[in-house]
Coordinates of C-alpha atoms and ligand atoms in Angstrom, one line a residue:
M152 CA 134.1 97.0 91.1
E153 CA 130.5 97.9 91.1
D154 CA 129.0 97.7 94.6
I155 CA 125.5 98.4 93.5
A156 CA 123.8 96.4 90.9
P157 CA 120.7 97.3 89.0
A158 CA 117.4 95.5 89.5
I159 CA 117.1 91.9 88.4
S160 CA 114.2 90.4 86.5
A161 CA 113.8 86.8 87.3
P162 CA 112.3 84.1 85.1
D163 CA 109.1 82.3 86.1
G164 CA 109.3 80.1 89.2
I165 CA 112.2 82.1 90.7
G166 CA 111.9 84.9 93.2
E167 CA 108.2 84.4 93.9
N168 CA 106.6 84.8 97.2
K169 CA 105.2 81.6 98.8
L170 CA 105.2 83.0 102.4
R171 CA 101.9 83.2 104.2
N172 CA 102.9 84.6 107.6
Q173 CA 101.0 87.9 107.8
A174 CA 103.3 89.5 110.3
V175 CA 106.3 89.0 108.0
L176 CA 104.3 90.1 104.9
A177 CA 103.3 93.3 106.6
W178 CA 106.9 94.1 107.6
V179 CA 108.1 93.4 104.1
H180 CA 105.4 95.7 102.7
E181 CA 106.4 98.4 105.1
V182 CA 110.1 98.2 104.2
A183 CA 109.2 98.2 100.5
L184 CA 107.1 101.3 100.9
L185 CA 110.0 103.0 102.5
T186 CA 112.9 101.9 100.3
K187 CA 110.9 101.8 97.0
P188 CA 112.7 99.0 95.2
E189 CA 112.2 98.3 91.5
N190 CA 111.1 94.8 92.4
I191 CA 111.0 92.2 95.2
F192 CA 112.7 88.9 95.1
W193 CA 111.7 86.2 97.5
C194 CA 114.6 83.7 98.1
D195 CA 113.6 80.0 98.4
G196 CA 117.2 78.6 98.7
S197 CA 116.8 76.3 95.7
E198 CA 119.7 75.3 93.5
R199 CA 118.0 76.8 90.4
E200 CA 117.7 80.2 92.2
N201 CA 121.4 80.0 93.2
E202 CA 122.6 79.3 89.7
F203 CA 120.4 82.2 88.4
L204 CA 121.7 84.6 91.0
L205 CA 125.4 83.6 90.5
D206 CA 125.0 84.2 86.8
Q207 CA 123.4 87.6 87.4
A208 CA 126.1 88.6 89.9
C209 CA 128.8 87.8 87.2
R210 CA 127.0 89.8 84.6
Q211 CA 126.8 92.8 87.0
N212 CA 130.5 92.4 88.0
V213 CA 129.6 91.8 91.6
L214 CA 131.3 88.5 91.2
I215 CA 134.1 87.2 89.0
K216 CA 134.0 83.6 88.0
L217 CA 137.3 81.9 88.9
N218 CA 139.1 79.3 86.8
Q219 CA 136.6 76.4 87.0
K220 CA 139.4 73.8 86.6
K221 CA 141.3 75.2 89.5
V222 CA 138.5 76.2 91.8
P223 CA 135.2 74.8 90.5
H224 CA 132.0 76.7 91.2
S225 CA 133.9 79.5 93.0
Y226 CA 133.9 83.3 92.7
L227 CA 135.8 86.4 93.7
H228 CA 134.1 89.5 95.1
R229 CA 135.8 92.8 95.7
S230 CA 134.3 95.0 98.3
N231 CA 134.7 98.7 98.2
P232 CA 138.2 99.6 99.5
N233 CA 136.6 101.8 102.2
D234 CA 134.6 98.8 103.4
V235 CA 136.8 95.8 104.3
A236 CA 136.1 94.9 107.9
R237 CA 133.7 95.3 110.8
V238 CA 133.2 98.8 112.0
E239 CA 132.9 98.8 115.8
Q240 CA 132.7 102.6 116.0
F241 CA 129.6 102.6 113.9
T242 CA 128.0 99.6 115.6
F243 CA 125.2 100.5 118.1
I244 CA 123.0 98.7 120.7
C245 CA 119.7 100.6 120.8
T246 CA 118.2 99.7 124.1
P247 CA 115.7 102.0 125.8
T248 CA 118.3 103.1 128.3
K249 CA 122.1 103.5 128.0
E250 CA 122.6 101.4 131.1
E251 CA 121.1 98.4 129.4
A252 CA 123.7 98.6 126.6
G253 CA 126.3 99.1 129.3
P254 CA 129.8 100.6 129.4
T255 CA 131.4 98.6 126.5
N256 CA 128.8 99.3 123.8
N257 CA 128.0 102.3 121.7
W258 CA 124.4 103.2 122.7
S259 CA 121.9 105.1 120.6
E260 CA 118.3 106.0 121.6
P261 CA 115.9 103.7 119.8
A262 CA 113.2 106.2 118.6
E263 CA 115.8 108.7 117.3
T264 CA 117.8 105.9 115.7
Y265 CA 114.8 104.5 113.9
T266 CA 114.0 108.0 112.6
K267 CA 117.6 108.5 111.4
L268 CA 117.7 105.1 109.7
R269 CA 114.3 105.6 108.1
G270 CA 115.6 108.8 106.6
L271 CA 118.6 107.0 105.2
L272 CA 116.5 104.1 103.9
K273 CA 114.0 106.4 102.2
S274 CA 113.9 105.4 98.5
A275 CA 117.3 103.8 99.1
M276 CA 116.5 100.8 96.9
R277 CA 115.2 102.8 93.9
G278 CA 116.2 101.0 90.7
R279 CA 117.4 98.0 92.7
T280 CA 116.0 94.6 93.7
M281 CA 114.9 94.0 97.2
F282 CA 115.8 90.4 98.2
I283 CA 114.0 88.7 101.1
I284 CA 116.1 86.0 102.7
P285 CA 114.3 83.6 105.1
Y286 CA 116.8 81.7 107.2
I287 CA 117.3 79.7 110.3
M288 CA 120.2 79.7 112.7
G289 CA 120.7 76.3 114.3
P290 CA 120.0 72.7 113.3
P291 CA 116.4 72.3 112.1
D292 CA 115.4 70.1 115.1
S293 CA 117.0 72.2 117.8
L294 CA 115.0 74.0 120.5
L295 CA 117.6 76.8 120.4
T296 CA 117.1 77.4 116.6
K297 CA 115.9 80.9 115.6
V298 CA 114.2 82.1 112.5
G299 CA 115.4 85.3 110.8
F300 CA 114.5 87.3 107.7
E301 CA 117.0 89.6 106.1
I302 CA 115.9 92.1 103.5
T303 CA 118.9 93.3 101.4
D304 CA 119.7 95.1 98.2
S305 CA 123.0 93.2 97.8
I306 CA 123.1 90.1 95.7
Y307 CA 126.4 89.2 97.3
V308 CA 124.7 89.1 100.7
V309 CA 122.1 86.7 99.3
L310 CA 124.7 84.4 97.8
S311 CA 126.7 84.5 101.1
M312 CA 123.7 83.9 103.3
R313 CA 122.9 80.8 101.3
I314 CA 126.3 79.4 102.4
M315 CA 126.3 80.8 105.9
T316 CA 122.8 79.8 107.0
R317 CA 120.1 77.3 106.3
M318 CA 118.1 79.4 104.0
G319 CA 114.8 79.4 102.1
V320 CA 111.9 77.0 102.5
V321 CA 113.3 75.4 105.7
A322 CA 112.8 78.8 107.4
T323 CA 109.4 79.7 106.1
E324 CA 108.1 76.2 107.0
R325 CA 109.5 76.5 110.5
L326 CA 108.0 79.9 111.0
G327 CA 104.5 78.8 110.0
E328 CA 101.7 81.3 110.0
A329 CA 101.4 82.0 113.8
P330 CA 101.2 85.8 114.1
N331 CA 103.1 85.9 117.4
A332 CA 106.0 83.6 116.3
E333 CA 109.5 84.7 117.3
W334 CA 111.6 85.9 114.3
N335 CA 114.3 88.4 113.7
R336 CA 113.8 91.3 111.4
G337 CA 117.0 92.3 109.5
V338 CA 117.1 95.2 107.0
H339 CA 120.3 95.9 105.0
S340 CA 120.9 98.4 102.3
L341 CA 124.2 99.3 100.7
L342 CA 123.1 102.8 100.3
D343 CA 126.1 104.4 98.6
V344 CA 128.7 102.5 100.6
D345 CA 129.9 105.7 102.2
P346 CA 131.6 105.4 105.7
A347 CA 129.8 108.6 106.6
R348 CA 126.5 106.8 106.3
R349 CA 127.5 103.4 107.7
F350 CA 125.6 102.2 110.8
I351 CA 125.0 98.7 112.2
C352 CA 122.2 99.1 114.7
H353 CA 120.6 96.5 116.9
F354 CA 117.3 96.8 118.7
P355 CA 117.3 93.8 121.1
Q356 CA 113.8 94.5 122.5
D357 CA 112.4 94.5 119.0
N358 CA 114.5 91.6 117.7
T359 CA 115.5 93.9 114.9
I360 CA 118.7 94.8 113.1
I361 CA 119.2 97.6 110.6
S362 CA 122.5 97.8 108.8
V363 CA 123.3 100.5 106.2
G364 CA 126.2 101.7 104.1
S365 CA 128.4 98.6 104.1
G366 CA 128.8 95.5 102.0
Y367 CA 131.4 93.7 104.2
G368 CA 130.6 90.3 105.8
G369 CA 130.4 91.0 109.5
N370 CA 128.4 94.2 108.9
V371 CA 125.9 92.7 106.5
L372 CA 125.5 89.0 106.9
L373 CA 123.0 89.8 109.7
S374 CA 122.7 86.2 110.8
K375 CA 126.2 86.1 112.1
K376 CA 127.5 88.7 114.5
C377 CA 124.3 90.7 114.6
L378 CA 121.8 88.0 115.2
A379 CA 123.7 85.0 116.5
L380 CA 125.8 87.0 118.9
R381 CA 124.5 90.5 119.7
I382 CA 120.7 89.8 119.6
G383 CA 121.5 86.2 120.4
S384 CA 123.3 87.1 123.7
Y385 CA 120.5 89.3 124.7
L386 CA 117.9 86.6 124.1
A387 CA 120.2 84.0 125.7
R388 CA 120.3 85.9 129.0
K389 CA 116.5 86.4 128.9
Q390 CA 115.8 82.8 128.0
G391 CA 118.6 81.1 130.2
W392 CA 121.1 79.9 127.6
M393 CA 124.4 81.2 126.2
A394 CA 125.4 82.8 122.8
E395 CA 129.2 82.8 122.6
H396 CA 132.0 83.7 120.1
M397 CA 133.4 80.2 120.3
L398 CA 134.4 77.4 118.0
I399 CA 133.3 73.9 118.9
L400 CA 135.5 70.9 118.2
G401 CA 135.3 67.2 118.8
V402 CA 138.4 65.3 119.9
E403 CA 138.6 61.5 119.8
S404 CA 141.4 59.5 121.4
P405 CA 142.9 56.3 120.0
E406 CA 140.7 54.5 122.5
E407 CA 137.7 56.1 120.8
K408 CA 136.8 58.2 123.8
K409 CA 135.3 61.5 122.5
H410 CA 135.2 64.9 124.1
Y411 CA 133.9 68.2 122.9
V412 CA 135.6 71.5 123.6
A413 CA 134.4 75.1 123.0
A414 CA 137.0 77.9 122.6
A415 CA 136.6 81.7 122.6
F416 CA 139.4 83.5 120.8
P417 CA 138.9 87.1 119.5
S418 CA 138.5 87.8 115.8
A419 CA 141.4 86.5 113.7
C420 CA 143.0 84.8 116.7
G421 CA 142.8 81.2 115.6
K422 CA 139.3 79.8 116.0
T423 CA 138.8 78.4 112.5
N424 CA 142.3 77.0 112.5
F425 CA 141.9 75.3 115.9
A426 CA 138.5 73.9 114.9
M427 CA 140.0 72.2 111.9
L428 CA 143.2 71.0 113.6
I429 CA 144.9 68.0 112.1
P430 CA 146.9 66.2 114.8
P431 CA 150.7 65.7 114.0
M432 CA 152.0 62.3 113.0
H433 CA 153.0 61.6 116.6
F434 CA 149.3 61.6 117.7
K435 CA 148.4 58.5 115.7
G436 CA 144.8 57.5 116.2
W437 CA 143.7 60.9 117.5
K438 CA 141.0 62.6 115.5
V439 CA 139.7 66.2 115.6
T440 CA 136.3 67.1 114.1
T441 CA 134.7 70.5 113.6
V442 CA 131.2 71.3 114.9
G443 CA 131.6 75.1 114.5
D444 CA 134.3 77.7 113.8
D445 CA 132.9 80.9 115.2
I446 CA 129.7 80.8 117.2
A447 CA 128.4 78.4 119.9
W448 CA 124.9 78.4 121.3
M449 CA 124.9 76.5 124.6
Q450 CA 122.3 75.3 127.0
V451 CA 122.3 73.6 130.4
R452 CA 120.8 70.1 130.4
D453 CA 121.1 67.4 133.1
G454 CA 123.7 69.6 134.9
G455 CA 126.0 69.7 131.8
L456 CA 126.6 72.2 129.0
Y457 CA 125.5 71.3 125.5
A458 CA 126.5 73.3 122.4
V459 CA 125.2 73.7 118.8
N460 CA 126.7 75.6 116.0
P461 CA 124.0 77.9 114.7
E462 CA 125.8 78.5 111.3
N463 CA 125.9 76.5 108.1
G464 CA 129.2 77.7 106.7
Y465 CA 132.5 79.4 107.5
F466 CA 133.4 83.0 106.8
G467 CA 137.1 82.6 107.4
V468 CA 140.4 84.6 107.2
V469 CA 142.2 83.8 103.9
P470 CA 145.8 85.1 104.5
G471 CA 147.9 82.4 106.2
T472 CA 145.6 79.6 105.1
S473 CA 147.7 77.0 103.3
Y474 CA 148.1 73.2 103.0
K475 CA 150.8 73.5 105.7
S476 CA 148.7 75.5 108.3
N477 CA 145.2 74.2 107.6
P478 CA 144.7 71.5 105.0
N479 CA 141.0 71.0 106.0
A480 CA 140.3 74.7 105.3
M481 CA 142.2 74.4 102.0
K482 CA 140.1 71.4 100.9
S483 CA 136.9 73.2 102.0
I484 CA 137.7 76.3 99.9
S485 CA 138.9 74.4 96.8
H486 CA 135.4 74.4 95.3
D487 CA 131.9 76.0 95.8
S488 CA 133.3 79.0 97.7
L489 CA 133.2 82.7 97.5
Y490 CA 136.4 84.7 98.0
T491 CA 136.4 88.3 99.1
N492 CA 139.3 90.7 98.6
V493 CA 142.0 88.3 97.6
A494 CA 144.4 88.6 94.6
L495 CA 143.4 87.2 91.2
T496 CA 146.1 85.5 89.1
D497 CA 146.3 85.8 85.4
D498 CA 144.9 82.3 85.0
G499 CA 141.9 83.0 87.1
D500 CA 143.0 81.4 90.4
V501 CA 143.1 83.1 93.8
W502 CA 146.3 84.1 95.6
R503 CA 147.1 85.6 99.0
E504 CA 150.0 86.1 101.3
G505 CA 150.9 82.9 103.2
K506 CA 149.7 80.5 100.5
N507 CA 152.2 77.7 99.7
G508 CA 154.3 78.0 96.6
V509 CA 155.9 80.9 94.8
P510 CA 153.8 84.0 94.3
P511 CA 152.6 84.7 90.8
A512 CA 154.8 87.0 88.7
H513 CA 151.8 89.1 88.1
A514 CA 148.2 89.3 89.4
L515 CA 145.4 91.8 90.1
D516 CA 145.5 92.8 93.8
W517 CA 142.4 92.8 96.0
R518 CA 141.4 96.2 94.6
G519 CA 141.7 94.9 91.0
N520 CA 145.0 96.8 90.3
D521 CA 148.0 95.4 88.5
W522 CA 150.3 93.8 91.1
T523 CA 153.7 92.2 91.2
P524 CA 155.0 90.5 94.4
G525 CA 157.2 92.7 96.5
P526 CA 157.4 94.2 100.0
K527 CA 155.3 97.3 99.2
E528 CA 151.7 96.3 98.6
Q529 CA 149.9 93.1 99.7
G530 CA 148.1 91.2 97.0
A531 CA 145.3 90.2 99.3
H532 CA 143.7 92.4 102.0
P533 CA 144.8 91.2 105.5
N534 CA 141.1 90.7 106.3
S535 CA 140.3 88.9 103.0
R536 CA 137.8 86.2 103.6
F537 CA 136.4 82.9 102.2
T538 CA 132.8 81.9 102.5
T539 CA 132.4 78.1 102.2
P540 CA 129.7 75.6 103.2
M541 CA 130.6 73.6 106.3
R542 CA 129.8 70.4 104.3
N543 CA 132.9 71.1 102.3
N544 CA 135.0 70.4 105.5
P545 CA 136.5 66.9 105.4
A546 CA 136.6 67.0 109.2
L547 CA 133.0 68.0 109.8
D548 CA 131.7 66.4 113.0
P549 CA 128.9 63.8 112.4
D550 CA 126.8 65.3 115.1
V551 CA 126.8 68.8 113.7
E552 CA 123.0 68.5 112.9
K553 CA 122.2 67.1 116.3
G554 CA 119.5 69.5 117.7
E555 CA 120.3 68.7 121.4
G556 CA 123.9 69.7 120.9
V557 CA 127.2 68.1 121.9
P558 CA 128.3 67.9 125.5
I559 CA 131.1 70.3 126.4
S560 CA 134.0 69.0 128.5
A561 CA 136.1 72.1 128.4
I562 CA 135.9 75.8 127.7
I563 CA 139.0 77.5 126.5
F564 CA 139.7 81.3 126.5
G565 CA 142.6 82.6 124.5
G566 CA 144.1 85.7 122.9
R567 CA 147.0 87.0 121.0
R568 CA 149.5 88.0 123.6
S569 CA 153.2 88.5 122.9
D570 CA 154.0 88.3 126.5
T571 CA 152.7 87.5 130.1
I572 CA 150.2 84.8 129.3
P573 CA 151.5 81.2 129.3
L574 CA 150.8 78.6 126.6
V575 CA 148.1 77.0 128.7
F576 CA 146.8 76.9 132.2
E577 CA 143.6 75.8 134.0
A578 CA 141.2 77.7 136.2
F579 CA 140.8 76.5 139.8
D580 CA 137.0 76.3 139.3
W581 CA 134.1 77.8 137.3
Q582 CA 134.1 81.3 139.0
H583 CA 137.9 81.6 138.5
G584 CA 137.3 80.5 134.9
V585 CA 134.8 83.3 134.5
Y586 CA 137.4 85.7 135.8
L587 CA 139.9 84.4 133.3
G588 CA 137.4 85.1 130.5
A589 CA 136.3 88.5 131.9
T590 CA 139.9 89.8 132.1
M591 CA 141.3 88.2 128.9
A592 CA 143.0 90.6 126.4
S593 CA 144.3 90.3 122.9
E594 CA 146.2 92.3 120.3
T595 CA 143.8 93.8 117.9
T596 CA 143.6 92.4 114.3
A597 CA 142.5 93.4 110.8
A598 CA 139.1 91.9 111.4
A599 CA 137.8 95.3 112.6
T600 CA 138.9 98.7 111.3
G601 CA 141.3 100.6 113.4
A602 CA 144.8 100.1 114.8
V603 CA 146.2 96.6 114.6
G604 CA 148.4 95.0 117.3
Q605 CA 147.2 96.9 120.4
V606 CA 146.4 95.0 123.5
R607 CA 142.9 95.5 124.6
R608 CA 140.6 93.7 127.1
D609 CA 138.1 91.6 125.2
P610 CA 136.0 89.6 127.7
M611 CA 135.2 86.1 126.5
A612 CA 136.1 87.5 123.0
M613 CA 132.7 89.2 123.2
L614 CA 133.7 92.8 123.5
P615 CA 132.3 93.8 120.1
F616 CA 129.5 91.2 120.2
C617 CA 127.8 91.4 123.6
G618 CA 124.3 92.9 123.0
Y619 CA 123.7 94.1 126.5
N620 CA 125.4 95.4 129.7
I621 CA 128.7 93.5 130.2
G622 CA 128.2 93.4 134.0
D623 CA 124.9 91.5 133.4
Y624 CA 126.8 89.3 131.0
F625 CA 129.4 88.4 133.6
R626 CA 126.5 87.8 136.1
H627 CA 124.9 85.5 133.6
W628 CA 128.0 83.4 133.3
I629 CA 128.2 83.1 137.1
D630 CA 124.5 82.1 137.2
I631 CA 124.9 79.5 134.5
G632 CA 127.7 78.0 136.6
K633 CA 125.4 77.6 139.5
R634 CA 123.1 75.5 137.3
L635 CA 125.9 73.2 136.3
T636 CA 126.4 70.1 138.5
N637 CA 128.9 68.8 135.9
P638 CA 130.5 72.0 134.6
P639 CA 133.1 72.0 131.9
L640 CA 136.7 72.8 133.1
I641 CA 137.9 76.2 132.0
F642 CA 141.3 76.8 130.4
N643 CA 143.3 79.7 129.0
V644 CA 145.7 79.4 126.0
N645 CA 148.1 81.6 124.2
W646 CA 149.5 80.4 120.9
F647 CA 151.2 83.8 120.3
R648 CA 153.8 84.3 123.0
K649 CA 157.0 85.7 121.6
G650 CA 160.7 85.3 122.4
V651 CA 163.1 88.1 122.8
A652 CA 163.9 88.0 119.1
G653 CA 160.2 88.7 118.4
N654 CA 159.5 85.2 117.0
F655 CA 156.6 83.0 118.1
L656 CA 157.8 80.5 120.7
W657 CA 155.1 78.0 119.9
P658 CA 154.7 76.4 116.4
G659 CA 150.9 76.5 116.7
F660 CA 148.3 75.0 114.2
G661 CA 148.4 71.2 114.2
E662 CA 150.9 71.2 117.1
N663 CA 148.2 72.8 119.3
M664 CA 147.1 69.1 119.6
R665 CA 149.7 68.8 122.3
V666 CA 147.9 71.4 124.4
L667 CA 144.5 70.0 123.5
E668 CA 145.7 66.5 124.7
W669 CA 146.7 68.0 128.1
I670 CA 143.3 69.6 128.4
I671 CA 141.6 66.3 127.7
D672 CA 143.9 64.6 130.2
R673 CA 142.8 67.1 132.8
C674 CA 139.2 66.5 132.0
E675 CA 139.8 62.8 132.6
Q676 CA 141.6 63.6 135.8
R677 CA 145.0 62.2 134.8
G678 CA 147.0 65.1 133.4
G679 CA 149.8 66.4 135.6
A680 CA 149.9 70.1 136.7
V681 CA 151.5 72.3 139.3
K682 CA 149.5 74.8 141.3
S683 CA 150.6 78.4 140.5
P684 CA 149.2 81.8 141.5
I685 CA 147.3 82.1 138.2
G686 CA 145.9 78.5 138.0
W687 CA 147.0 74.9 137.3
L688 CA 150.0 75.0 135.0
P689 CA 151.5 72.0 133.2
S690 CA 155.2 71.6 133.8
P691 CA 157.2 70.8 130.6
H692 CA 157.1 67.1 131.1
D693 CA 153.3 67.2 131.5
L694 CA 153.0 68.1 127.8
D695 CA 153.7 65.5 125.2
L696 CA 156.4 67.2 123.1
A697 CA 157.8 64.1 121.4
E698 CA 158.9 64.6 117.8
L699 CA 158.5 68.3 118.2
D700 CA 161.4 70.6 117.1
I701 CA 161.4 73.0 120.1
D702 CA 164.2 73.6 122.6
H703 CA 163.7 73.2 126.3
K704 CA 164.4 76.9 127.0
S705 CA 161.5 77.9 124.8
V706 CA 159.1 75.5 126.5
V707 CA 160.2 76.9 129.9
E708 CA 159.6 80.4 128.6
L709 CA 156.2 79.4 127.2
L710 CA 155.0 78.0 130.5
G711 CA 156.7 80.6 132.7
I712 CA 155.1 83.3 134.9
D713 CA 157.1 86.5 135.1
H714 CA 156.1 88.3 138.3
Q715 CA 156.8 91.7 136.9
E716 CA 154.6 91.1 133.9
W717 CA 151.9 89.7 136.1
G718 CA 152.1 92.7 138.3
R719 CA 151.3 94.9 135.3
E720 CA 148.6 92.4 134.2
L721 CA 146.9 92.5 137.5
A722 CA 147.0 96.3 137.4
E723 CA 145.4 96.2 134.0
H724 CA 142.6 93.9 135.3
E725 CA 141.9 96.5 138.0
K726 CA 141.9 99.4 135.5
F727 CA 139.6 97.5 133.2
F728 CA 137.1 96.6 136.0
D729 CA 137.2 100.3 137.2
S730 CA 136.6 101.5 133.7
L731 CA 133.3 99.5 133.6
G732 CA 131.9 101.8 136.3
G733 CA 130.7 99.5 139.0
V734 CA 128.9 96.9 137.0
V735 CA 131.3 94.0 137.7
P736 CA 129.9 91.4 140.0
D737 CA 131.4 91.1 143.4
E738 CA 132.4 87.6 142.8
L739 CA 134.8 88.8 140.1
S740 CA 136.3 91.6 142.2
K741 CA 136.9 89.0 144.9
Q742 CA 138.7 86.8 142.3
R743 CA 140.9 89.7 141.5
E744 CA 141.8 90.2 145.1
A745 CA 142.5 86.5 145.5
L746 CA 144.8 86.6 142.5
A747 CA 146.6 89.6 143.9
R748 CA 147.1 87.8 147.2
R749 CA 148.4 84.6 145.5
L750 CA 150.8 86.7 143.3
S751 CA 152.3 88.5 146.3
S752 CA 152.6 85.5 148.6
Ligands
LIG1365 P1 137.5 85.3 112.9 O1 137.0 84.6 111.7 O2 137.9 86.7 112.7 O3 136.7 85.1 114.1 O4 139.0 84.6 113.2 P2 139.4 83.2 113.8 O5 139.5 83.3 115.3 O6 138.7 82.1 113.2 O7 141.0 83.1 113.4 P3 141.7 82.2 112.2 O8 141.7 80.7 112.6 O9 141.1 82.5 110.9 O10 143.2 82.7 112.3 C1 143.5 84.1 112.1 C2 145.0 84.2 111.8 O11 145.7 83.7 112.9 C3 145.4 83.5 110.5 O12 146.2 84.3 109.8 C4 146.1 82.2 111.0 O13 147.1 81.8 110.1 C5 146.7 82.7 112.4 N1 146.7 81.6 113.3 C6 145.7 80.7 113.6 N2 146.2 79.7 114.5 C7 147.4 80.0 114.8 C8 148.4 79.4 115.6 O14 148.2 78.4 116.3 N3 149.7 80.0 115.6 C9 149.9 81.1 114.9 N4 151.2 81.7 115.0 N5 149.0 81.7 114.1 C10 147.8 81.2 114.0
LIG1366 C1 135.0 88.2 113.3 O1 135.5 89.4 113.1 O2 135.0 87.7 114.5 C2 134.6 87.4 112.2 C3 134.5 88.0 110.9 O3 134.2 86.2 112.4 S1 133.0 88.9 110.7 O4 131.9 88.1 110.3 O5 133.3 89.9 109.7 O6 132.7 89.6 112.0
LIG1367 MN1 134.6 85.6 114.6

């Protein structure tokens, strides 16, 4: 598949500049002088523009049109096989000092890095079209909403950004002409898609992102991890709000009492699935709605925490998504969606591992090679993704556009842990909750390049996404807690605990409603729990397990605390804090000591 498409000539009325902000115009001019594109295409976000670009992308083999009867208005993209996931080792935070980036980030000196990137970008868009994408992150009427511009030479990026953000005129109008308005500068070029020239660089002080050498989602849809999380978290601390790697869901009881919950799970650990949960039959009258599936921007108001989803679409994991596991996602991606790196059936449909039904006898795999089902090669890449507008989601929350956000009753941390961590438990208070987040760990997944299945500490699921010193980030969490007179309760969950046979003990997906109900009960001060050394734990009868096919022994195992495992866990917490070289706030070290005392008493 061609990564790099030749320049596009647009018909009249498409791709023309209508922007009047001189600061943006000057920056675009400067980037054009450096990258020397064949032409410049200003995106307005219109339907006509989208149709034109989709058609061009198909002509250039950047997209393959799928069977329009099976998946209407949907397309397949194949990225370069060397470029299928986020690249944490090539991701940099370029603050004036290394200390500002902190112990968990790759740091690179700003002036040197700009020089290096300018060298790589020199004439990089020769013969190509330079697209300018104006976009906003957040509902149009939110105070938290940010304006961004992404310059890119990838038509796939343009088409994806149109789904993932509110793009076009809405952004240029919001920005206006003020020379000192706050807006994010994003520059992306595919270059030659060579891992040796792949760098994702953030300059928080300049509100600037430069990404080169990749065409894969998380590296190039600069609105998402780069702006909404890395630059976002930096701005959030400075401006007194929070930018978190969290889903946001609404949960309504049969009595029509509604709560909102935000949950931070690391990449490919279940956020999209939890955000789209459909309660099992037994939970008649309960309803779960999605506000967001990946990112939450939150602010303190009247002593409570309020969240908005800055995004406009979902960039979700395809493998494992089926009518059994996630019907809302299946309905969402049944039309008007982009698929990246899945298998293509002979009749123009998409296929991937974990889809219901029998695999096709023959297909083209994610690389475009002939493929037949078997144990050897997977048809879809494990990190294959869908890009779909949130408005496709049948369970979309009605308040998703509400600028003031939705009130958060509970925050949940969770990871992929085969052992040690119980199905669910509750922190004693905010600071203990911050400790749970700061010490959480998860087995690595295919969402980033590198080894899969290794337990690593991933504080608040933000290890790859915190745009500044993690010690200051922990401090920010503690400080936010001090401003909350009505703080959300904090919980920890683990859907992935395994039995001795190596099987998941918990059925997960829709059945996670049983855990969610307990969490809501706790928020309403009626759920039962026992005090344990690690926090408030439900006993088996505190969870509603009616009509669930699970044996009592598994439930006891799921909720159990193994002192030997916790001894090791505690040692890992200490090792992790020590590895951060003294930046951890005292409050959290004290939490660790208190945990140690509780475990040994
Ligand atoms: P990112 O988009 O990378 O941030 O991922 P995410 O956190 O949104 O994860 P997602 O919901 O896409 O799930 C990732 C993988 O975990 C998929 O293959 C799911 O099928 C699987 N998964 C999600 N929820 C559960 C669960 O409750 N139990 C089990 N066993 N697997 C789950
Ligand atoms: C993640 O890895 O957490 C994702 C996918 O949500 S990406 O946008 O590629 O980062
Ligand atoms: Mn994510």
